[in-house]
Tab-separated table of C-alpha atoms in Angstrom:
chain	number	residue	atom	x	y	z
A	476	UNK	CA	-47.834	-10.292	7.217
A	477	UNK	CA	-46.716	-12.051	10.320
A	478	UNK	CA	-44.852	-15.185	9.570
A	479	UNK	CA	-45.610	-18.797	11.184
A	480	UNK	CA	-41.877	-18.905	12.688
A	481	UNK	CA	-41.997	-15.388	13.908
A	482	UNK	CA	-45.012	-16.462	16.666
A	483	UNK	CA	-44.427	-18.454	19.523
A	484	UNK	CA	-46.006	-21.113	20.151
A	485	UNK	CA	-49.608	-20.962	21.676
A	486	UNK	CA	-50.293	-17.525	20.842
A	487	UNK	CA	-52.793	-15.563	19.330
A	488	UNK	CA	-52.450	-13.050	16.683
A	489	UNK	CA	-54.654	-10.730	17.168
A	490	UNK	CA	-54.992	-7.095	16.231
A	491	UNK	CA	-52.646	-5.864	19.270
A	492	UNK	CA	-49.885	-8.819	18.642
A	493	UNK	CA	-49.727	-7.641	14.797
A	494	UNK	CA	-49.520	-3.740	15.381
A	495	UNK	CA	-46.759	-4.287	17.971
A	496	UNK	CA	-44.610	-6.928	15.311
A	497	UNK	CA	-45.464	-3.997	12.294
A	498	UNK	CA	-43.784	-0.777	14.869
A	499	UNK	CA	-40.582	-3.581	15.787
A	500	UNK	CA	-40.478	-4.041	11.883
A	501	UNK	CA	-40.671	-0.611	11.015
A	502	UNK	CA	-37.893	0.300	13.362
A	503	UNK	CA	-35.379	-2.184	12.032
A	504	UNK	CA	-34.882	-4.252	15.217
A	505	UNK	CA	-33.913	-7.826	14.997
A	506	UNK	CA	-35.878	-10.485	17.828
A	507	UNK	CA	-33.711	-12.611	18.624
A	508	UNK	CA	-35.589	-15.661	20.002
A	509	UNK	CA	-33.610	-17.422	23.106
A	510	UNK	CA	-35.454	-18.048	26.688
A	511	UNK	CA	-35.280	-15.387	29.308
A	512	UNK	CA	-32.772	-17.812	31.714
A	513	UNK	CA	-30.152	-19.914	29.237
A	514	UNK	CA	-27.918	-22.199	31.120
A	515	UNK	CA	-25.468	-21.724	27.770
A	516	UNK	CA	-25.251	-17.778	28.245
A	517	UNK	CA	-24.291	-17.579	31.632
A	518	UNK	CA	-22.947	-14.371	32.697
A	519	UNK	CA	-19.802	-16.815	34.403
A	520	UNK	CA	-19.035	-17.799	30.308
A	521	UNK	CA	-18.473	-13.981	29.509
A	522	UNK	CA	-15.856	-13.632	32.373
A	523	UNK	CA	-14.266	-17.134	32.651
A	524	UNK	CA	-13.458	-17.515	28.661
A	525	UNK	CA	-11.530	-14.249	27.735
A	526	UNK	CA	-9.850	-14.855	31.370
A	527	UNK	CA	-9.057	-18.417	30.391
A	528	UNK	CA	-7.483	-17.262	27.048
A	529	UNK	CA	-5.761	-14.530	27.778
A	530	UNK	CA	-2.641	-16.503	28.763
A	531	UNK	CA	-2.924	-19.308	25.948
A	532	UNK	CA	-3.211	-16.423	23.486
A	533	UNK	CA	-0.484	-16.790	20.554
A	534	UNK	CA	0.371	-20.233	21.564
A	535	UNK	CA	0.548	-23.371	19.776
A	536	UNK	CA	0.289	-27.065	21.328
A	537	UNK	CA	2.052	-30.096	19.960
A	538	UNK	CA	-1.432	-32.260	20.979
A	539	UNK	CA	-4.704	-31.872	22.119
A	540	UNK	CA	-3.549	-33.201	25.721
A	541	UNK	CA	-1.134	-30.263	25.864
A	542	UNK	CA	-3.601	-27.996	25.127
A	543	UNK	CA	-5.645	-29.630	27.816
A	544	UNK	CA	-2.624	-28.840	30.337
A	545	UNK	CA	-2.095	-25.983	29.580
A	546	UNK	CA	-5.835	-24.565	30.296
A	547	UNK	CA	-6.227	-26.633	33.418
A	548	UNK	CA	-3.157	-24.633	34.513
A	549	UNK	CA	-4.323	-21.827	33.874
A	550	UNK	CA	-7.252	-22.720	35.687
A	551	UNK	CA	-5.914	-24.250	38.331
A	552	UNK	CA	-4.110	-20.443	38.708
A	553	UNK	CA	-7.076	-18.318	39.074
A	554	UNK	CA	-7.849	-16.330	42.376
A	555	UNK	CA	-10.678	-18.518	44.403
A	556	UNK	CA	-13.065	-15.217	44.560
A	557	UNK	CA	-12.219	-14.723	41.017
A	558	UNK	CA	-15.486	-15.779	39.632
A	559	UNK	CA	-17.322	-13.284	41.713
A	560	UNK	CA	-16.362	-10.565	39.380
A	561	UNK	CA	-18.458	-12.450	36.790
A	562	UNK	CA	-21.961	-11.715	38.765
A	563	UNK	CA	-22.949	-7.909	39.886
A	564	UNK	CA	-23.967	-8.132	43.274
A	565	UNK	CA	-26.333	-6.107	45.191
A	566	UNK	CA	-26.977	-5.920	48.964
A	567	UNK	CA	-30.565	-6.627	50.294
């Protein structure tokens, strides 16, 4: 049984489509559904945050403004080719 969420939109299930979603079930492996390019899960977010809290680990702010400081120091403290560790680049 294929369910109505599991299929994208403006596709056909057909004989093909529900063999390949009964050997994905079979071997336990979870779809998760999120477009190939994703503005929200840049590869920049998995550098930049842990780099960005590092330092502000353990600490406690009296306000939200000093919390605000505090991170645009940080910021304001990174290397400017810093953010090129974020991307693997290859030579053409």
């Amino acid at each position: 049984m294929v369910y109505q969420h599991v299929v994208e939109p403006d596709t056909t299930v057909n004989g093909s489509y529900y063999a390949n979603v009964l050997r994905t079930m079979k071997k336990n492996v979870e779809i998760l559904p999120h477009p190939p390019y994703n503005p929200d899960l840049t590869p920049c977010d998995f550098w930049l945050l842990p780099q960005l809290m590092k330092p502000l680990r353990s600490k406690r702010f009296a306000s939200n403004k000093a919390c605000v400081e505090a991170a645009e120091a940080v910021l304001n403290n990174f290397p400017q080719n810093g953010l090129l560790h974020a991307f693997k680049w290859t030579e053409c």
